[in-house]
Short mmCIF file of C-alpha atoms in Angstrom, two decimals:
data_model
loop_
_atom_site.label_atom_id
_atom_site.label_comp_id
_atom_site.label_asym_id
_atom_site.label_seq_id
_atom_site.Cartn_x
_atom_site.Cartn_y
_atom_site.Cartn_z
CA UNK A 4 -23.38 -34.71 -8.11
CA UNK A 5 -23.36 -31.58 -10.44
CA UNK A 6 -21.71 -32.85 -13.98
CA UNK A 7 -21.73 -29.74 -15.13
CA UNK A 8 -19.01 -28.59 -12.87
CA UNK A 9 -15.52 -29.48 -12.55
CA UNK A 10 -14.25 -31.36 -9.27
CA UNK A 11 -11.75 -29.24 -7.32
CA UNK A 12 -8.59 -31.52 -7.94
CA UNK A 13 -9.53 -31.47 -11.75
CA UNK A 14 -9.81 -27.90 -11.82
CA UNK A 15 -6.31 -27.79 -10.04
CA UNK A 16 -4.96 -29.86 -12.63
CA UNK A 17 -6.05 -27.31 -15.26
CA UNK A 18 -4.05 -25.03 -13.76
CA UNK A 19 -1.09 -26.91 -13.21
CA UNK A 20 -1.11 -27.70 -16.98
CA UNK A 21 -1.43 -24.13 -17.85
CA UNK A 22 1.74 -23.50 -15.63
CA UNK A 23 3.74 -25.91 -17.31
CA UNK A 24 2.94 -24.69 -20.78
CA UNK A 25 3.41 -21.08 -19.93
CA UNK A 26 6.29 -20.84 -17.17
CA UNK A 27 10.14 -22.07 -17.45
CA UNK A 28 11.55 -22.06 -13.58
CA UNK A 29 8.08 -21.49 -12.00
CA UNK A 30 6.91 -24.77 -13.24
CA UNK A 31 9.48 -26.06 -11.72
CA UNK A 32 9.20 -24.11 -8.53
CA UNK A 33 5.62 -23.71 -7.68
CA UNK A 34 4.80 -27.59 -7.18
CA UNK A 35 7.20 -27.30 -4.37
CA UNK A 36 5.48 -24.91 -2.21
CA UNK A 37 2.92 -25.67 0.71
CA UNK A 38 -0.64 -25.16 0.22
CA UNK A 39 -2.52 -22.87 0.24
CA UNK A 40 0.44 -20.66 -1.14
CA UNK A 41 0.96 -23.23 -4.06
CA UNK A 42 -2.41 -22.56 -5.50
CA UNK A 43 -2.62 -18.99 -4.68
CA UNK A 44 0.70 -18.48 -6.28
CA UNK A 45 -0.08 -20.33 -9.10
CA UNK A 46 -3.11 -18.84 -10.02
CA UNK A 47 -1.19 -15.08 -9.34
CA UNK A 48 1.42 -16.49 -11.58
CA UNK A 49 -1.10 -17.06 -14.43
CA UNK A 50 -3.08 -13.68 -13.87
CA UNK A 51 0.46 -12.13 -14.47
CA UNK A 52 0.99 -14.15 -17.52
CA UNK A 53 -1.71 -13.25 -19.35
CA UNK A 54 -0.86 -9.18 -18.75
CA UNK A 55 2.61 -10.04 -19.63
CA UNK A 56 1.41 -11.56 -22.77
CA UNK A 57 -0.48 -8.22 -23.57
CA UNK A 58 2.87 -6.23 -23.11
CA UNK A 59 4.79 -8.58 -25.21
CA UNK A 60 2.07 -9.14 -27.79
CA UNK A 61 4.33 -8.46 -31.04
CA UNK A 62 1.63 -9.23 -33.72
CA UNK A 63 -0.53 -6.41 -32.35
CA UNK A 64 -0.18 -2.70 -32.41
CA UNK A 65 0.17 -0.41 -29.61
CA UNK A 66 -3.26 0.42 -28.75
CA UNK A 67 -4.30 -3.38 -28.90
CA UNK A 68 -2.34 -3.82 -26.46
CA UNK A 69 -3.19 -1.08 -24.35
CA UNK A 70 -6.73 -2.16 -24.96
CA UNK A 71 -6.34 -5.55 -23.84
CA UNK A 72 -4.38 -4.28 -20.52
CA UNK A 73 -7.20 -2.32 -19.52
CA UNK A 74 -9.86 -5.12 -20.44
CA UNK A 75 -7.62 -7.27 -18.31
CA UNK A 76 -7.70 -4.75 -15.47
CA UNK A 77 -11.18 -4.57 -15.28
CA UNK A 78 -11.62 -8.24 -14.94
CA UNK A 79 -9.11 -8.35 -11.83
CA UNK A 80 -10.82 -5.57 -10.40
CA UNK A 81 -14.15 -7.20 -11.12
CA UNK A 82 -14.21 -10.84 -11.68
CA UNK A 83 -16.64 -12.24 -13.93
CA UNK A 84 -16.40 -15.69 -15.69
CA UNK A 85 -19.06 -14.90 -18.18
CA UNK A 86 -17.07 -11.86 -19.23
CA UNK A 87 -13.81 -13.36 -19.13
CA UNK A 88 -14.71 -16.62 -21.16
CA UNK A 89 -15.68 -13.56 -24.00
CA UNK A 90 -12.48 -12.04 -23.86
CA UNK A 91 -10.77 -14.66 -23.84
CA UNK A 92 -12.08 -16.30 -26.43
CA UNK A 93 -11.17 -12.71 -28.69
CA UNK A 94 -7.85 -12.31 -27.16
CA UNK A 95 -6.75 -15.99 -28.25
CA UNK A 96 -8.92 -15.67 -31.74
CA UNK A 97 -6.67 -12.43 -32.70
CA UNK A 98 -3.38 -14.39 -32.31
CA UNK A 99 -1.37 -11.51 -30.12
CA UNK A 100 1.58 -13.91 -29.93
CA UNK A 101 3.69 -16.69 -31.61
CA UNK A 102 3.31 -19.31 -28.78
CA UNK A 103 0.69 -21.83 -28.28
CA UNK A 104 1.11 -22.20 -24.47
CA UNK A 105 0.50 -18.64 -24.19
CA UNK A 106 -2.65 -18.73 -26.71
CA UNK A 107 -4.21 -21.14 -24.83
CA UNK A 108 -3.78 -19.63 -21.41
CA UNK A 109 -5.86 -16.81 -22.93
CA UNK A 110 -8.24 -19.12 -24.20
CA UNK A 111 -8.40 -20.27 -20.40
CA UNK A 112 -8.88 -16.48 -18.96
CA UNK A 113 -12.29 -17.93 -17.51
CA UNK A 114 -10.85 -20.74 -15.75
CA UNK A 115 -7.89 -18.62 -14.40
CA UNK A 116 -10.57 -15.88 -13.31
CA UNK A 117 -13.14 -18.68 -11.60
CA UNK A 118 -10.08 -20.17 -9.55
CA UNK A 119 -9.07 -16.40 -8.58
CA UNK A 120 -12.36 -15.92 -7.35
CA UNK A 121 -12.20 -18.92 -5.24
CA UNK A 122 -9.46 -18.01 -3.16
CA UNK A 123 -9.29 -17.11 0.43
CA UNK A 124 -10.45 -13.31 0.69
CA UNK A 125 -6.71 -12.03 2.29
CA UNK A 126 -4.90 -13.56 -0.51
CA UNK A 127 -7.10 -12.59 -3.38
CA UNK A 128 -6.89 -9.09 -2.16
CA UNK A 129 -3.11 -9.50 -2.15
CA UNK A 130 -2.92 -10.63 -5.60
CA UNK A 131 -5.63 -8.12 -7.00
CA UNK A 132 -3.42 -5.04 -5.40
CA UNK A 133 -0.28 -6.52 -6.82
CA UNK A 134 -1.68 -7.39 -10.13
CA UNK A 135 -3.38 -4.23 -10.83
CA UNK A 136 -0.26 -2.24 -10.18
CA UNK A 137 2.14 -4.50 -12.51
CA UNK A 138 -0.61 -4.07 -15.25
CA UNK A 139 -0.83 -0.61 -14.98
CA UNK A 140 3.29 -0.25 -15.18
CA UNK A 141 3.13 -2.69 -18.30
CA UNK A 142 0.46 -0.30 -19.92
CA UNK A 143 2.93 2.82 -19.03
CA UNK A 144 5.72 1.05 -20.73
CA UNK A 145 3.53 0.28 -23.89
CA UNK A 146 2.41 3.43 -24.34
CA UNK A 147 6.20 4.87 -24.55
CA UNK A 148 6.90 2.27 -27.52
CA UNK A 149 7.47 3.64 -31.00
CA UNK A 150 6.59 1.36 -34.19
CA UNK A 151 6.25 -1.34 -31.51
CA UNK A 152 9.60 -1.02 -30.11
CA UNK A 153 10.15 -0.49 -26.54
CA UNK A 154 13.65 1.26 -25.98
CA UNK A 155 15.31 1.59 -22.55
CA UNK A 156 17.45 4.43 -21.81
CA UNK A 157 18.94 4.16 -18.95
CA UNK A 158 20.27 1.84 -15.68
CA UNK A 159 17.24 3.48 -13.41
CA UNK A 160 14.73 2.89 -16.76
CA UNK A 161 15.66 -0.53 -16.95
CA UNK A 162 14.99 -0.91 -13.13
CA UNK A 163 12.08 0.49 -13.20
CA UNK A 164 11.06 -2.13 -15.73
CA UNK A 165 11.94 -4.96 -13.97
CA UNK A 166 10.15 -3.53 -10.83
CA UNK A 167 7.06 -3.30 -12.84
CA UNK A 168 7.08 -6.88 -14.15
CA UNK A 169 9.16 -9.06 -11.89
CA UNK A 170 9.99 -6.69 -8.33
CA UNK A 171 6.14 -6.61 -7.83
CA UNK A 172 5.70 -10.57 -8.22
CA UNK A 173 8.76 -10.46 -5.45
CA UNK A 174 6.29 -8.47 -3.34
CA UNK A 175 3.41 -10.27 -3.94
CA UNK A 176 5.18 -13.62 -3.20
CA UNK A 177 6.79 -12.40 0.06
CA UNK A 178 3.25 -11.34 1.40
CA UNK A 179 1.73 -14.50 0.44
CA UNK A 180 4.42 -15.98 2.29
CA UNK A 181 3.81 -14.14 5.20
CA UNK A 182 0.29 -14.92 5.38
CA UNK A 183 -1.17 -16.67 8.18
CA UNK A 184 2.37 -17.59 9.16
CA UNK A 185 3.24 -16.14 12.70
CA UNK A 186 7.00 -17.66 12.70
CA UNK A 187 8.06 -15.46 10.42
CA UNK A 188 6.94 -12.12 11.82
CA UNK A 189 10.39 -10.96 13.34
CA UNK A 190 11.85 -11.15 9.68
CA UNK A 191 8.85 -9.20 8.00
CA UNK A 192 10.88 -6.01 7.86
CA UNK A 193 14.05 -7.88 6.43
CA UNK A 194 12.13 -9.45 3.89
CA UNK A 195 9.88 -6.90 2.40
CA UNK A 196 13.23 -4.60 2.10
CA UNK A 197 14.69 -7.05 -0.52
CA UNK A 198 11.61 -8.73 -2.13
CA UNK A 199 11.67 -6.35 -5.13
CA UNK A 200 15.49 -6.99 -5.28
CA UNK A 201 14.75 -10.99 -5.70
CA UNK A 202 12.83 -10.21 -8.47
CA UNK A 203 14.65 -8.25 -10.28
CA UNK A 204 17.73 -10.49 -10.14
CA UNK A 205 15.74 -12.96 -11.88
CA UNK A 206 14.33 -11.00 -14.42
CA UNK A 207 17.95 -9.25 -15.50
CA UNK A 208 19.13 -12.89 -15.82
CA UNK A 209 16.06 -13.52 -18.16
CA UNK A 210 16.68 -10.16 -19.93
CA UNK A 211 20.38 -10.99 -20.58
CA UNK A 212 19.59 -14.59 -21.52
CA UNK A 213 16.61 -13.65 -24.02
CA UNK A 214 18.46 -10.78 -25.24
CA UNK A 215 18.74 -11.75 -28.44
CA UNK A 216 15.24 -13.16 -28.99
CA UNK A 217 13.99 -9.69 -27.52
CA UNK A 218 15.69 -7.62 -30.25
CA UNK A 219 14.27 -9.72 -33.12
CA UNK A 220 10.85 -9.34 -31.41
CA UNK A 221 11.14 -5.61 -31.15
CA UNK A 222 12.18 -4.85 -27.53
CA UNK A 223 15.58 -3.29 -26.31
CA UNK A 224 15.56 -3.96 -22.67
CA UNK A 225 19.13 -3.50 -22.74
CA UNK A 226 20.21 0.17 -23.16
CA UNK A 227 22.13 1.03 -25.95
CA UNK A 228 24.69 3.18 -23.54
CA UNK A 229 24.96 1.09 -20.85
CA UNK A 230 28.14 -1.38 -20.82
CA UNK A 231 26.99 -5.09 -20.45
CA UNK A 232 29.36 -5.54 -17.66
CA UNK A 233 27.33 -2.83 -15.40
CA UNK A 234 24.10 -5.04 -16.28
CA UNK A 235 25.92 -8.30 -15.40
CA UNK A 236 27.45 -6.46 -12.34
CA UNK A 237 23.85 -5.17 -11.10
CA UNK A 238 22.23 -9.06 -11.72
CA UNK A 239 25.17 -10.27 -9.22
CA UNK A 240 24.42 -7.85 -6.87
CA UNK A 241 20.87 -8.61 -6.86
CA UNK A 242 21.46 -12.49 -6.53
CA UNK A 243 23.52 -11.54 -3.33
CA UNK A 244 20.08 -10.14 -2.12
CA UNK A 245 18.01 -12.94 -3.42
CA UNK A 246 20.47 -15.21 -1.55
CA UNK A 247 20.19 -13.37 1.83
CA UNK A 248 16.06 -13.00 1.64
CA UNK A 249 15.83 -16.76 0.84
CA UNK A 250 18.15 -17.73 3.77
CA UNK A 251 16.39 -15.41 6.05
CA UNK A 252 13.01 -17.20 5.19
CA UNK A 253 14.86 -20.46 6.18
CA UNK A 254 16.24 -18.99 9.45
CA UNK A 255 13.13 -17.60 10.57
CA UNK A 256 11.39 -21.11 10.07
CA UNK A 257 9.48 -20.70 6.89
CA UNK A 258 8.13 -23.84 5.28
CA UNK A 259 10.54 -26.08 3.51
CA UNK A 260 8.30 -25.64 0.38
CA UNK A 261 8.83 -21.89 0.40
CA UNK A 262 12.27 -22.19 1.34
CA UNK A 263 12.81 -24.46 -1.95
CA UNK A 264 10.25 -21.99 -4.01
CA UNK A 265 12.70 -19.09 -3.70
CA UNK A 266 16.06 -21.32 -3.59
CA UNK A 267 15.96 -22.96 -6.49
CA UNK A 268 15.12 -20.18 -8.85
CA UNK A 269 18.00 -18.21 -7.27
CA UNK A 270 20.37 -21.38 -7.67
CA UNK A 271 19.49 -21.39 -11.32
CA UNK A 272 19.95 -17.56 -11.97
CA UNK A 273 23.26 -17.95 -10.48
CA UNK A 274 24.47 -20.71 -12.90
CA UNK A 275 22.62 -18.92 -15.92
CA UNK A 276 24.42 -15.92 -15.61
CA UNK A 277 28.16 -17.18 -15.49
CA UNK A 278 26.76 -19.32 -18.62
CA UNK A 279 25.44 -16.40 -20.66
CA UNK A 280 28.33 -14.17 -19.81
CA UNK A 281 30.63 -16.65 -20.85
CA UNK A 282 28.56 -17.85 -24.01
CA UNK A 283 26.46 -15.04 -24.81
CA UNK A 284 22.79 -14.65 -25.13
CA UNK A 285 20.74 -17.83 -25.76
CA UNK A 286 22.98 -19.86 -23.81
CA UNK A 287 20.75 -22.25 -21.70
CA UNK A 288 21.48 -24.73 -18.58
CA UNK A 289 21.53 -28.34 -19.57
CA UNK A 290 18.75 -30.40 -18.19
CA UNK A 291 20.93 -32.74 -16.65
CA UNK A 292 22.73 -29.27 -14.78
CA UNK A 293 19.00 -28.35 -13.46
CA UNK A 294 18.50 -31.94 -12.42
CA UNK A 295 22.09 -31.65 -10.60
CA UNK A 296 21.13 -28.31 -9.04
CA UNK A 297 17.62 -29.99 -8.03
CA UNK A 298 19.52 -32.99 -6.13
CA UNK A 299 22.21 -30.39 -4.53
CA UNK A 300 19.29 -28.34 -3.17
CA UNK A 301 17.62 -31.20 -1.40
CA UNK A 302 20.52 -32.76 -0.28
CA UNK A 303 21.42 -29.15 1.44
CA UNK A 304 17.72 -28.92 2.80
CA UNK A 305 18.08 -32.13 4.39
CA UNK A 306 21.25 -31.64 6.29
CA UNK A 307 20.09 -27.75 7.40
CA UNK A 308 23.05 -26.17 5.19
CA UNK A 309 22.21 -22.75 4.16
CA UNK A 310 19.40 -22.67 1.14
CA UNK A 311 21.88 -20.61 -1.18
CA UNK A 312 25.61 -19.80 -0.93
CA UNK A 313 25.99 -15.97 -1.22
CA UNK A 314 27.29 -15.64 -4.66
CA UNK A 315 30.46 -13.58 -5.32
CA UNK A 316 29.67 -9.92 -6.31
CA UNK A 317 31.95 -10.14 -9.28
CA UNK A 318 32.51 -13.04 -11.89
CA UNK A 319 35.90 -14.80 -10.35
CA UNK A 320 38.90 -14.63 -12.76
#
């Protein structure tokens, strides 16, 4: 036995630990996935989270953020565990952001890159392609920031940003769902046409929920000239798309874990959007409500009910 190398189970335990420390909804939903998709999406999420940490690096200047994103792109293109360890130590020591979990993740960059290298080749290529696209897009938005502040100017601008940071995640997830699952072949076009809107839905809800915190940290994702009701309307339209996407996976015979992975954040987002619209930014779903949503989802999947009820396009009066 080589005591210098962690066992595969120990490595994945560390990945799971990093997911719990750096994610919110994904920490709940990724464990629902069947293998090997669970492992692949978990590692993909951590790669995206590293990039997102640089994009959000409120304690770095613009050039530091751009340089880190470019260094990270080079790691994704040409994975090198030793180089990842060196960069990770430097990134974490520079404290780009005040979040212990994100700093710990940066320090564990070598672990993430090592596990990324061990993925099956088709999945690794999917993750590589989509990660490079999102990092390049993030770099473009960082270059637009002035005095550390990014201001989005229009609905189109907001949607382009959401695509870069979340729509691509929807496309990546879809490609991994489809990998070696021939039963989903008849739904490929339907799913791919809606994948980016699925990601946009979740991102818009997060932006509306975190608006006050983002503003304090120098991010202006909500365009000043845009009425909030327009953004809420778009979020509700996107959640309808997310529901149809999820139910299509269910109808096509996707594994229960994949259906649950999509259904849970969609159900949570529908409830969160109502709470934020009623109570304002910063309002959150209670832990009891989360538990109730999880229980209701399990019951519906047990009896073959639709994974997600189609939300209304506008908040009921």
